[in-house]
């Protein structure tokens, strides 16, 4: 009986050690996977794209791959690619390097430029690079008007939590991505959030341009018209 007991203890100890060894090995492999698959170009490291969580919706700034150029903060490096995406959820710029999709942490990037299928150029500055109060510092802002009075668009996402009721069998089982955007007018070192037509009119009153710029709605057509009118101020 004593011999049997000792054998059982040794066997259990061996299983435990094997399990601990397996956990350690798995962690080592995970660390190697997260660090060992990077590709360094200049001063910047491209890594594997982070695995997304279980979410419904589109986490990307644009669903299509666009050609463009990325400018890095460190070393003054830049890279041009025909396939670039910005993932708002992971805050990574996704790009093909050596025919493989790679991710670049957005905190390393000063700005990036995209050219859409209509050959329209879109310039996105890191919000930390915008010298204005009241601008969120996370993510990027698209420069719509660059003038004494400028206009930027801040794309972002909200996550709507799952609300499935098991008892009633209703609701959504997964978290859902809600694509959002905000518009800011930049003037004399401050950012003014434009929530609606009224807030834009209030700003124009402050700077004395109410008579020069007629404001429509803050929707796609209204913003396009506002961009056109603000650009006319350069002339």
PDB file of N, CA and C in Angstrom, residues 79-175:
ATOM      1  N   UNK A  79       6.458  55.180 -45.446  1.00  0.00           N
ATOM      2  CA  UNK A  79       6.307  53.999 -46.289  1.00  0.00           C
ATOM      3  C   UNK A  79       5.073  54.186 -47.168  1.00  0.00           C
ATOM      4  N   UNK A  80       5.182  53.767 -48.413  1.00  0.00           N
ATOM      5  CA  UNK A  80       4.082  53.854 -49.376  1.00  0.00           C
ATOM      6  C   UNK A  80       3.571  52.449 -49.643  1.00  0.00           C
ATOM      7  N   UNK A  81       2.256  52.304 -49.732  1.00  0.00           N
ATOM      8  CA  UNK A  81       1.679  50.994 -49.996  1.00  0.00           C
ATOM      9  C   UNK A  81       0.377  51.156 -50.776  1.00  0.00           C
ATOM     10  N   UNK A  82       0.050  50.136 -51.569  1.00  0.00           N
ATOM     11  CA  UNK A  82      -1.222  50.118 -52.286  1.00  0.00           C
ATOM     12  C   UNK A  82      -2.341  49.554 -51.438  1.00  0.00           C
ATOM     13  N   UNK A  83      -2.016  49.043 -50.250  1.00  0.00           N
ATOM     14  CA  UNK A  83      -3.019  48.414 -49.399  1.00  0.00           C
ATOM     15  C   UNK A  83      -2.837  48.867 -47.957  1.00  0.00           C
ATOM     16  N   UNK A  84      -3.671  49.818 -47.547  1.00  0.00           N
ATOM     17  CA  UNK A  84      -3.620  50.359 -46.187  1.00  0.00           C
ATOM     18  C   UNK A  84      -5.044  50.436 -45.633  1.00  0.00           C
ATOM     19  N   UNK A  85      -5.184  50.044 -44.364  1.00  0.00           N
ATOM     20  CA  UNK A  85      -6.441  50.208 -43.642  1.00  0.00           C
ATOM     21  C   UNK A  85      -6.133  50.707 -42.231  1.00  0.00           C
ATOM     22  N   UNK A  86      -7.109  51.426 -41.654  1.00  0.00           N
ATOM     23  CA  UNK A  86      -6.984  51.846 -40.259  1.00  0.00           C
ATOM     24  C   UNK A  86      -8.090  51.184 -39.451  1.00  0.00           C
ATOM     25  N   UNK A  87      -7.687  50.379 -38.455  1.00  0.00           N
ATOM     26  CA  UNK A  87      -8.635  49.692 -37.583  1.00  0.00           C
ATOM     27  C   UNK A  87      -8.874  50.549 -36.343  1.00  0.00           C
ATOM     28  N   UNK A  88     -10.065  51.105 -36.244  1.00  0.00           N
ATOM     29  CA  UNK A  88     -10.395  51.998 -35.139  1.00  0.00           C
ATOM     30  C   UNK A  88     -10.490  51.257 -33.808  1.00  0.00           C
ATOM     31  N   UNK A  89     -10.811  49.972 -33.857  1.00  0.00           N
ATOM     32  CA  UNK A  89     -10.976  49.195 -32.628  1.00  0.00           C
ATOM     33  C   UNK A  89      -9.628  48.834 -32.010  1.00  0.00           C
ATOM     34  N   UNK A  90      -8.703  48.335 -32.819  1.00  0.00           N
ATOM     35  CA  UNK A  90      -7.383  47.951 -32.308  1.00  0.00           C
ATOM     36  C   UNK A  90      -6.413  49.129 -32.273  1.00  0.00           C
ATOM     37  N   UNK A  91      -6.763  50.221 -32.967  1.00  0.00           N
ATOM     38  CA  UNK A  91      -5.892  51.393 -33.132  1.00  0.00           C
ATOM     39  C   UNK A  91      -4.584  51.003 -33.821  1.00  0.00           C
ATOM     40  N   UNK A  92      -4.704  50.156 -34.832  1.00  0.00           N
ATOM     41  CA  UNK A  92      -3.566  49.734 -35.643  1.00  0.00           C
ATOM     42  C   UNK A  92      -3.797  50.126 -37.103  1.00  0.00           C
ATOM     43  N   UNK A  93      -2.733  50.549 -37.754  1.00  0.00           N
ATOM     44  CA  UNK A  93      -2.737  50.718 -39.197  1.00  0.00           C
ATOM     45  C   UNK A  93      -2.331  49.375 -39.803  1.00  0.00           C
ATOM     46  N   UNK A  94      -3.160  48.834 -40.654  1.00  0.00           N
ATOM     47  CA  UNK A  94      -2.858  47.555 -41.291  1.00  0.00           C
ATOM     48  C   UNK A  94      -2.301  47.814 -42.685  1.00  0.00           C
ATOM     49  N   UNK A  95      -1.222  47.099 -43.003  1.00  0.00           N
ATOM     50  CA  UNK A  95      -0.505  47.343 -44.244  1.00  0.00           C
ATOM     51  C   UNK A  95       0.148  46.046 -44.699  1.00  0.00           C
ATOM     52  N   UNK A  96       0.288  45.872 -45.995  1.00  0.00           N
ATOM     53  CA  UNK A  96       0.958  44.690 -46.515  1.00  0.00           C
ATOM     54  C   UNK A  96       2.457  44.962 -46.629  1.00  0.00           C
ATOM     55  N   UNK A  97       3.250  44.112 -46.003  1.00  0.00           N
ATOM     56  CA  UNK A  97       4.701  44.166 -46.074  1.00  0.00           C
ATOM     57  C   UNK A  97       5.197  42.793 -46.519  1.00  0.00           C
ATOM     58  N   UNK A  98       5.949  42.753 -47.599  1.00  0.00           N
ATOM     59  CA  UNK A  98       6.420  41.478 -48.155  1.00  0.00           C
ATOM     60  C   UNK A  98       5.251  40.529 -48.406  1.00  0.00           C
ATOM     61  N   UNK A  99       4.161  41.083 -48.920  1.00  0.00           N
ATOM     62  CA  UNK A  99       2.961  40.327 -49.289  1.00  0.00           C
ATOM     63  C   UNK A  99       2.251  39.695 -48.091  1.00  0.00           C
ATOM     64  N   UNK A 100       2.553  40.189 -46.894  1.00  0.00           N
ATOM     65  CA  UNK A 100       1.909  39.702 -45.683  1.00  0.00           C
ATOM     66  C   UNK A 100       1.244  40.875 -44.959  1.00  0.00           C
ATOM     67  N   UNK A 101       0.014  40.674 -44.433  1.00  0.00           N
ATOM     68  CA  UNK A 101      -0.629  41.750 -43.676  1.00  0.00           C
ATOM     69  C   UNK A 101       0.079  41.963 -42.343  1.00  0.00           C
ATOM     70  N   UNK A 102       0.435  43.194 -42.071  1.00  0.00           N
ATOM     71  CA  UNK A 102       1.108  43.541 -40.831  1.00  0.00           C
ATOM     72  C   UNK A 102       0.372  44.699 -40.172  1.00  0.00           C
ATOM     73  N   UNK A 103       0.611  44.855 -38.863  1.00  0.00           N
ATOM     74  CA  UNK A 103      -0.016  45.942 -38.136  1.00  0.00           C
ATOM     75  C   UNK A 103       1.016  46.886 -37.553  1.00  0.00           C
ATOM     76  N   UNK A 104       0.718  48.169 -37.615  1.00  0.00           N
ATOM     77  CA  UNK A 104       1.586  49.194 -37.023  1.00  0.00           C
ATOM     78  C   UNK A 104       0.779  49.930 -35.964  1.00  0.00           C
ATOM     79  N   UNK A 105       1.276  49.940 -34.737  1.00  0.00           N
ATOM     80  CA  UNK A 105       0.595  50.642 -33.658  1.00  0.00           C
ATOM     81  C   UNK A 105       0.466  52.118 -34.018  1.00  0.00           C
ATOM     82  N   UNK A 106      -0.747  52.628 -33.955  1.00  0.00           N
ATOM     83  CA  UNK A 106      -1.007  54.000 -34.396  1.00  0.00           C
ATOM     84  C   UNK A 106      -0.269  55.040 -33.562  1.00  0.00           C
ATOM     85  N   UNK A 107       0.133  54.695 -32.349  1.00  0.00           N
ATOM     86  CA  UNK A 107       0.844  55.679 -31.523  1.00  0.00           C
ATOM     87  C   UNK A 107       2.225  55.992 -32.095  1.00  0.00           C
ATOM     88  N   UNK A 108       2.708  55.174 -33.021  1.00  0.00           N
ATOM     89  CA  UNK A 108       4.012  55.397 -33.643  1.00  0.00           C
ATOM     90  C   UNK A 108       3.923  56.305 -34.869  1.00  0.00           C
ATOM     91  N   UNK A 109       2.697  56.656 -35.251  1.00  0.00           N
ATOM     92  CA  UNK A 109       2.477  57.330 -36.533  1.00  0.00           C
ATOM     93  C   UNK A 109       2.121  58.795 -36.324  1.00  0.00           C
ATOM     94  N   UNK A 110       2.768  59.635 -37.107  1.00  0.00           N
ATOM     95  CA  UNK A 110       2.521  61.068 -37.067  1.00  0.00           C
ATOM     96  C   UNK A 110       1.292  61.438 -37.900  1.00  0.00           C
ATOM     97  N   UNK A 111       1.219  60.876 -39.092  1.00  0.00           N
ATOM     98  CA  UNK A 111       0.068  61.080 -39.958  1.00  0.00           C
ATOM     99  C   UNK A 111       0.067  60.022 -41.051  1.00  0.00           C
ATOM    100  N   UNK A 112      -1.081  59.883 -41.710  1.00  0.00           N
ATOM    101  CA  UNK A 112      -1.128  59.031 -42.891  1.00  0.00           C
ATOM    102  C   UNK A 112      -2.062  59.649 -43.918  1.00  0.00           C
ATOM    103  N   UNK A 113      -1.786  59.326 -45.172  1.00  0.00           N
ATOM    104  CA  UNK A 113      -2.581  59.841 -46.282  1.00  0.00           C
ATOM    105  C   UNK A 113      -3.155  58.661 -47.063  1.00  0.00           C
ATOM    106  N   UNK A 114      -4.413  58.757 -47.437  1.00  0.00           N
ATOM    107  CA  UNK A 114      -5.070  57.726 -48.227  1.00  0.00           C
ATOM    108  C   UNK A 114      -5.638  58.341 -49.497  1.00  0.00           C
ATOM    109  N   UNK A 115      -5.620  57.578 -50.575  1.00  0.00           N
ATOM    110  CA  UNK A 115      -6.240  57.996 -51.833  1.00  0.00           C
ATOM    111  C   UNK A 115      -7.343  56.998 -52.151  1.00  0.00           C
ATOM    112  N   UNK A 116      -8.594  57.477 -52.200  1.00  0.00           N
ATOM    113  CA  UNK A 116      -9.718  56.564 -52.392  1.00  0.00           C
ATOM    114  C   UNK A 116      -9.884  56.204 -53.865  1.00  0.00           C
ATOM    115  N   UNK A 117     -10.938  55.434 -54.156  1.00  0.00           N
ATOM    116  CA  UNK A 117     -11.146  54.936 -55.514  1.00  0.00           C
ATOM    117  C   UNK A 117     -11.542  56.046 -56.494  1.00  0.00           C
ATOM    118  N   UNK A 118     -11.915  57.206 -55.949  1.00  0.00           N
ATOM    119  CA  UNK A 118     -12.240  58.355 -56.791  1.00  0.00           C
ATOM    120  C   UNK A 118     -11.044  59.294 -56.928  1.00  0.00           C
ATOM    121  N   UNK A 119      -9.876  58.823 -56.491  1.00  0.00           N
ATOM    122  CA  UNK A 119      -8.618  59.592 -56.527  1.00  0.00           C
ATOM    123  C   UNK A 119      -8.655  60.822 -55.633  1.00  0.00           C
ATOM    124  N   UNK A 120      -9.550  60.809 -54.641  1.00  0.00           N
ATOM    125  CA  UNK A 120      -9.597  61.883 -53.651  1.00  0.00           C
ATOM    126  C   UNK A 120      -8.616  61.577 -52.528  1.00  0.00           C
ATOM    127  N   UNK A 121      -7.872  62.584 -52.117  1.00  0.00           N
ATOM    128  CA  UNK A 121      -6.875  62.408 -51.067  1.00  0.00           C
ATOM    129  C   UNK A 121      -7.475  62.749 -49.705  1.00  0.00           C
ATOM    130  N   UNK A 122      -7.123  61.932 -48.703  1.00  0.00           N
ATOM    131  CA  UNK A 122      -7.584  62.140 -47.330  1.00  0.00           C
ATOM    132  C   UNK A 122      -6.363  62.145 -46.416  1.00  0.00           C
ATOM    133  N   UNK A 123      -6.173  63.237 -45.679  1.00  0.00           N
ATOM    134  CA  UNK A 123      -5.029  63.391 -44.792  1.00  0.00           C
ATOM    135  C   UNK A 123      -5.500  63.267 -43.342  1.00  0.00           C
ATOM    136  N   UNK A 124      -4.876  62.356 -42.594  1.00  0.00           N
ATOM    137  CA  UNK A 124      -5.231  62.128 -41.199  1.00  0.00           C
ATOM    138  C   UNK A 124      -4.030  62.433 -40.317  1.00  0.00           C
ATOM    139  N   UNK A 125      -4.209  63.378 -39.399  1.00  0.00           N
ATOM    140  CA  UNK A 125      -3.164  63.746 -38.441  1.00  0.00           C
ATOM    141  C   UNK A 125      -3.443  63.070 -37.110  1.00  0.00           C
ATOM    142  N   UNK A 126      -2.377  62.607 -36.446  1.00  0.00           N
ATOM    143  CA  UNK A 126      -2.538  62.139 -35.070  1.00  0.00           C
ATOM    144  C   UNK A 126      -3.082  63.291 -34.238  1.00  0.00           C
ATOM    145  N   UNK A 127      -4.090  63.021 -33.445  1.00  0.00           N
ATOM    146  CA  UNK A 127      -4.717  64.097 -32.669  1.00  0.00           C
ATOM    147  C   UNK A 127      -3.725  64.775 -31.733  1.00  0.00           C
ATOM    148  N   UNK A 128      -2.693  64.042 -31.328  1.00  0.00           N
ATOM    149  CA  UNK A 128      -1.668  64.644 -30.474  1.00  0.00           C
ATOM    150  C   UNK A 128      -0.859  65.704 -31.204  1.00  0.00           C
ATOM    151  N   UNK A 129      -0.914  65.697 -32.537  1.00  0.00           N
ATOM    152  CA  UNK A 129      -0.167  66.663 -33.339  1.00  0.00           C
ATOM    153  C   UNK A 129      -0.967  67.946 -33.597  1.00  0.00           C
ATOM    154  N   UNK A 130      -2.236  67.950 -33.207  1.00  0.00           N
ATOM    155  CA  UNK A 130      -3.078  69.124 -33.435  1.00  0.00           C
ATOM    156  C   UNK A 130      -2.961  70.061 -32.233  1.00  0.00           C
ATOM    157  N   UNK A 131      -2.430  71.223 -32.475  1.00  0.00           N
ATOM    158  CA  UNK A 131      -2.175  72.184 -31.401  1.00  0.00           C
ATOM    159  C   UNK A 131      -3.439  72.987 -31.118  1.00  0.00           C
ATOM    160  N   UNK A 132      -4.375  72.353 -30.427  1.00  0.00           N
ATOM    161  CA  UNK A 132      -5.627  73.027 -30.086  1.00  0.00           C
ATOM    162  C   UNK A 132      -6.217  72.382 -28.839  1.00  0.00           C
ATOM    163  N   UNK A 133      -6.770  73.189 -27.975  1.00  0.00           N
ATOM    164  CA  UNK A 133      -7.436  72.672 -26.781  1.00  0.00           C
ATOM    165  C   UNK A 133      -8.754  71.997 -27.164  1.00  0.00           C
ATOM    166  N   UNK A 134      -9.216  71.125 -26.275  1.00  0.00           N
ATOM    167  CA  UNK A 134     -10.532  70.478 -26.393  1.00  0.00           C
ATOM    168  C   UNK A 134     -10.610  69.440 -27.502  1.00  0.00           C
ATOM    169  N   UNK A 135      -9.478  69.047 -28.088  1.00  0.00           N
ATOM    170  CA  UNK A 135      -9.479  67.989 -29.097  1.00  0.00           C
ATOM    171  C   UNK A 135      -9.096  66.679 -28.418  1.00  0.00           C
ATOM    172  N   UNK A 136      -9.895  65.619 -28.572  1.00  0.00           N
ATOM    173  CA  UNK A 136      -9.498  64.315 -28.007  1.00  0.00           C
ATOM    174  C   UNK A 136      -8.123  63.917 -28.534  1.00  0.00           C
ATOM    175  N   UNK A 137      -7.260  63.407 -27.674  1.00  0.00           N
ATOM    176  CA  UNK A 137      -5.879  63.129 -28.055  1.00  0.00           C
ATOM    177  C   UNK A 137      -5.667  61.710 -28.576  1.00  0.00           C
ATOM    178  N   UNK A 138      -6.682  60.877 -28.504  1.00  0.00           N
ATOM    179  CA  UNK A 138      -6.550  59.514 -29.017  1.00  0.00           C
ATOM    180  C   UNK A 138      -6.979  59.461 -30.482  1.00  0.00           C
ATOM    181  N   UNK A 139      -6.285  58.646 -31.270  1.00  0.00           N
ATOM    182  CA  UNK A 139      -6.693  58.439 -32.657  1.00  0.00           C
ATOM    183  C   UNK A 139      -6.216  59.518 -33.600  1.00  0.00           C
ATOM    184  N   UNK A 140      -6.971  59.671 -34.715  1.00  0.00           N
ATOM    185  CA  UNK A 140      -6.595  60.583 -35.797  1.00  0.00           C
ATOM    186  C   UNK A 140      -7.766  61.477 -36.174  1.00  0.00           C
ATOM    187  N   UNK A 141      -7.427  62.630 -36.724  1.00  0.00           N
ATOM    188  CA  UNK A 141      -8.423  63.559 -37.259  1.00  0.00           C
ATOM    189  C   UNK A 141      -8.143  63.780 -38.741  1.00  0.00           C
ATOM    190  N   UNK A 142      -9.180  63.710 -39.549  1.00  0.00           N
ATOM    191  CA  UNK A 142      -9.032  64.021 -40.973  1.00  0.00           C
ATOM    192  C   UNK A 142      -9.116  65.525 -41.161  1.00  0.00           C
ATOM    193  N   UNK A 143      -8.146  66.075 -41.864  1.00  0.00           N
ATOM    194  CA  UNK A 143      -8.120  67.517 -42.121  1.00  0.00           C
ATOM    195  C   UNK A 143      -9.005  67.805 -43.321  1.00  0.00           C
ATOM    196  N   UNK A 144     -10.133  68.484 -43.074  1.00  0.00           N
ATOM    197  CA  UNK A 144     -11.065  68.837 -44.149  1.00  0.00           C
ATOM    198  C   UNK A 144     -10.781  70.221 -44.700  1.00  0.00           C
ATOM    199  N   UNK A 145     -10.428  71.138 -43.819  1.00  0.00           N
ATOM    200  CA  UNK A 145     -10.062  72.505 -44.221  1.00  0.00           C
ATOM    201  C   UNK A 145      -8.837  72.908 -43.414  1.00  0.00           C
ATOM    202  N   UNK A 146      -7.803  73.371 -44.098  1.00  0.00           N
ATOM    203  CA  UNK A 146      -6.572  73.809 -43.442  1.00  0.00           C
ATOM    204  C   UNK A 146      -6.385  75.286 -43.731  1.00  0.00           C
ATOM    205  N   UNK A 147      -6.766  76.106 -42.760  1.00  0.00           N
ATOM    206  CA  UNK A 147      -6.768  77.547 -42.959  1.00  0.00           C
ATOM    207  C   UNK A 147      -6.638  78.221 -41.599  1.00  0.00           C
ATOM    208  N   UNK A 148      -6.773  79.541 -41.560  1.00  0.00           N
ATOM    209  CA  UNK A 148      -6.808  80.237 -40.272  1.00  0.00           C
ATOM    210  C   UNK A 148      -7.917  79.663 -39.406  1.00  0.00           C
ATOM    211  N   UNK A 149      -9.043  79.383 -40.025  1.00  0.00           N
ATOM    212  CA  UNK A 149     -10.122  78.617 -39.396  1.00  0.00           C
ATOM    213  C   UNK A 149     -10.165  77.263 -40.097  1.00  0.00           C
ATOM    214  N   UNK A 150      -9.841  76.218 -39.363  1.00  0.00           N
ATOM    215  CA  UNK A 150      -9.751  74.887 -39.957  1.00  0.00           C
ATOM    216  C   UNK A 150     -10.909  74.010 -39.488  1.00  0.00           C
ATOM    217  N   UNK A 151     -11.111  72.939 -40.223  1.00  0.00           N
ATOM    218  CA  UNK A 151     -12.175  71.986 -39.894  1.00  0.00           C
ATOM    219  C   UNK A 151     -11.605  70.580 -39.972  1.00  0.00           C
ATOM    220  N   UNK A 152     -11.826  69.781 -38.924  1.00  0.00           N
ATOM    221  CA  UNK A 152     -11.358  68.397 -38.913  1.00  0.00           C
ATOM    222  C   UNK A 152     -12.502  67.464 -38.544  1.00  0.00           C
ATOM    223  N   UNK A 153     -12.357  66.233 -38.998  1.00  0.00           N
ATOM    224  CA  UNK A 153     -13.325  65.171 -38.679  1.00  0.00           C
ATOM    225  C   UNK A 153     -12.641  64.132 -37.814  1.00  0.00           C
ATOM    226  N   UNK A 154     -13.272  63.769 -36.703  1.00  0.00           N
ATOM    227  CA  UNK A 154     -12.710  62.773 -35.780  1.00  0.00           C
ATOM    228  C   UNK A 154     -13.559  61.501 -35.830  1.00  0.00           C
ATOM    229  N   UNK A 155     -13.092  60.470 -36.565  1.00  0.00           N
ATOM    230  CA  UNK A 155     -13.832  59.213 -36.581  1.00  0.00           C
ATOM    231  C   UNK A 155     -13.504  58.377 -35.336  1.00  0.00           C
ATOM    232  N   UNK A 156     -14.487  57.660 -34.839  1.00  0.00           N
ATOM    233  CA  UNK A 156     -14.263  56.780 -33.697  1.00  0.00           C
ATOM    234  C   UNK A 156     -15.386  55.747 -33.663  1.00  0.00           C
ATOM    235  N   UNK A 157     -15.282  54.801 -32.755  1.00  0.00           N
ATOM    236  CA  UNK A 157     -16.337  53.805 -32.614  1.00  0.00           C
ATOM    237  C   UNK A 157     -16.766  53.715 -31.156  1.00  0.00           C
ATOM    238  N   UNK A 158     -18.027  53.387 -30.955  1.00  0.00           N
ATOM    239  CA  UNK A 158     -18.552  53.016 -29.644  1.00  0.00           C
ATOM    240  C   UNK A 158     -18.919  51.547 -29.684  1.00  0.00           C
ATOM    241  N   UNK A 159     -18.839  50.893 -28.552  1.00  0.00           N
ATOM    242  CA  UNK A 159     -19.209  49.492 -28.459  1.00  0.00           C
ATOM    243  C   UNK A 159     -20.525  49.370 -27.683  1.00  0.00           C
ATOM    244  N   UNK A 160     -21.535  48.831 -28.333  1.00  0.00           N
ATOM    245  CA  UNK A 160     -22.811  48.569 -27.675  1.00  0.00           C
ATOM    246  C   UNK A 160     -22.777  47.160 -27.101  1.00  0.00           C
ATOM    247  N   UNK A 161     -22.830  47.030 -25.765  1.00  0.00           N
ATOM    248  CA  UNK A 161     -22.694  45.703 -25.150  1.00  0.00           C
ATOM    249  C   UNK A 161     -23.833  44.768 -25.553  1.00  0.00           C
ATOM    250  N   UNK A 162     -23.537  43.479 -25.538  1.00  0.00           N
ATOM    251  CA  UNK A 162     -24.556  42.466 -25.799  1.00  0.00           C
ATOM    252  C   UNK A 162     -25.671  42.593 -24.759  1.00  0.00           C
ATOM    253  N   UNK A 163     -26.901  42.399 -25.196  1.00  0.00           N
ATOM    254  CA  UNK A 163     -28.045  42.539 -24.290  1.00  0.00           C
ATOM    255  C   UNK A 163     -29.008  41.357 -24.415  1.00  0.00           C
ATOM    256  N   UNK A 164     -28.450  40.195 -24.735  1.00  0.00           N
ATOM    257  CA  UNK A 164     -29.304  39.028 -24.946  1.00  0.00           C
ATOM    258  C   UNK A 164     -29.913  38.551 -23.623  1.00  0.00           C
ATOM    259  N   UNK A 165     -31.228  38.343 -23.636  1.00  0.00           N
ATOM    260  CA  UNK A 165     -31.962  37.828 -22.486  1.00  0.00           C
ATOM    261  C   UNK A 165     -32.252  36.353 -22.728  1.00  0.00           C
ATOM    262  N   UNK A 166     -31.571  35.491 -21.974  1.00  0.00           N
ATOM    263  CA  UNK A 166     -31.705  34.056 -22.183  1.00  0.00           C
ATOM    264  C   UNK A 166     -33.125  33.579 -21.913  1.00  0.00           C
ATOM    265  N   UNK A 167     -33.756  34.149 -20.894  1.00  0.00           N
ATOM    266  CA  UNK A 167     -35.098  33.711 -20.530  1.00  0.00           C
ATOM    267  C   UNK A 167     -36.113  34.061 -21.618  1.00  0.00           C
ATOM    268  N   UNK A 168     -36.008  35.270 -22.142  1.00  0.00           N
ATOM    269  CA  UNK A 168     -36.968  35.717 -23.158  1.00  0.00           C
ATOM    270  C   UNK A 168     -36.505  35.403 -24.573  1.00  0.00           C
ATOM    271  N   UNK A 169     -35.208  35.026 -24.700  1.00  0.00           N
ATOM    272  CA  UNK A 169     -34.624  34.703 -25.999  1.00  0.00           C
ATOM    273  C   UNK A 169     -34.740  35.870 -26.976  1.00  0.00           C
ATOM    274  N   UNK A 170     -34.433  37.061 -26.480  1.00  0.00           N
ATOM    275  CA  UNK A 170     -34.445  38.261 -27.314  1.00  0.00           C
ATOM    276  C   UNK A 170     -33.164  39.047 -27.052  1.00  0.00           C
ATOM    277  N   UNK A 171     -32.807  39.910 -27.986  1.00  0.00           N
ATOM    278  CA  UNK A 171     -31.642  40.754 -27.829  1.00  0.00           C
ATOM    279  C   UNK A 171     -30.472  40.271 -28.671  1.00  0.00           C
ATOM    280  N   UNK A 172     -29.333  40.937 -28.505  1.00  0.00           N
ATOM    281  CA  UNK A 172     -28.139  40.649 -29.287  1.00  0.00           C
ATOM    282  C   UNK A 172     -27.140  39.887 -28.438  1.00  0.00           C
ATOM    283  N   UNK A 173     -26.617  38.777 -28.968  1.00  0.00           N
ATOM    284  CA  UNK A 173     -25.670  37.944 -28.223  1.00  0.00           C
ATOM    285  C   UNK A 173     -24.264  38.541 -28.200  1.00  0.00           C
ATOM    286  N   UNK A 174     -23.927  39.337 -29.178  1.00  0.00           N
ATOM    287  CA  UNK A 174     -22.569  39.866 -29.303  1.00  0.00           C
ATOM    288  C   UNK A 174     -22.530  41.375 -29.091  1.00  0.00           C
ATOM    289  N   UNK A 175     -21.343  41.865 -28.692  1.00  0.00           N
ATOM    290  CA  UNK A 175     -21.131  43.307 -28.671  1.00  0.00           C
ATOM    291  C   UNK A 175     -21.190  43.829 -30.103  1.00  0.00           C
TER     292      UNK A 175
END
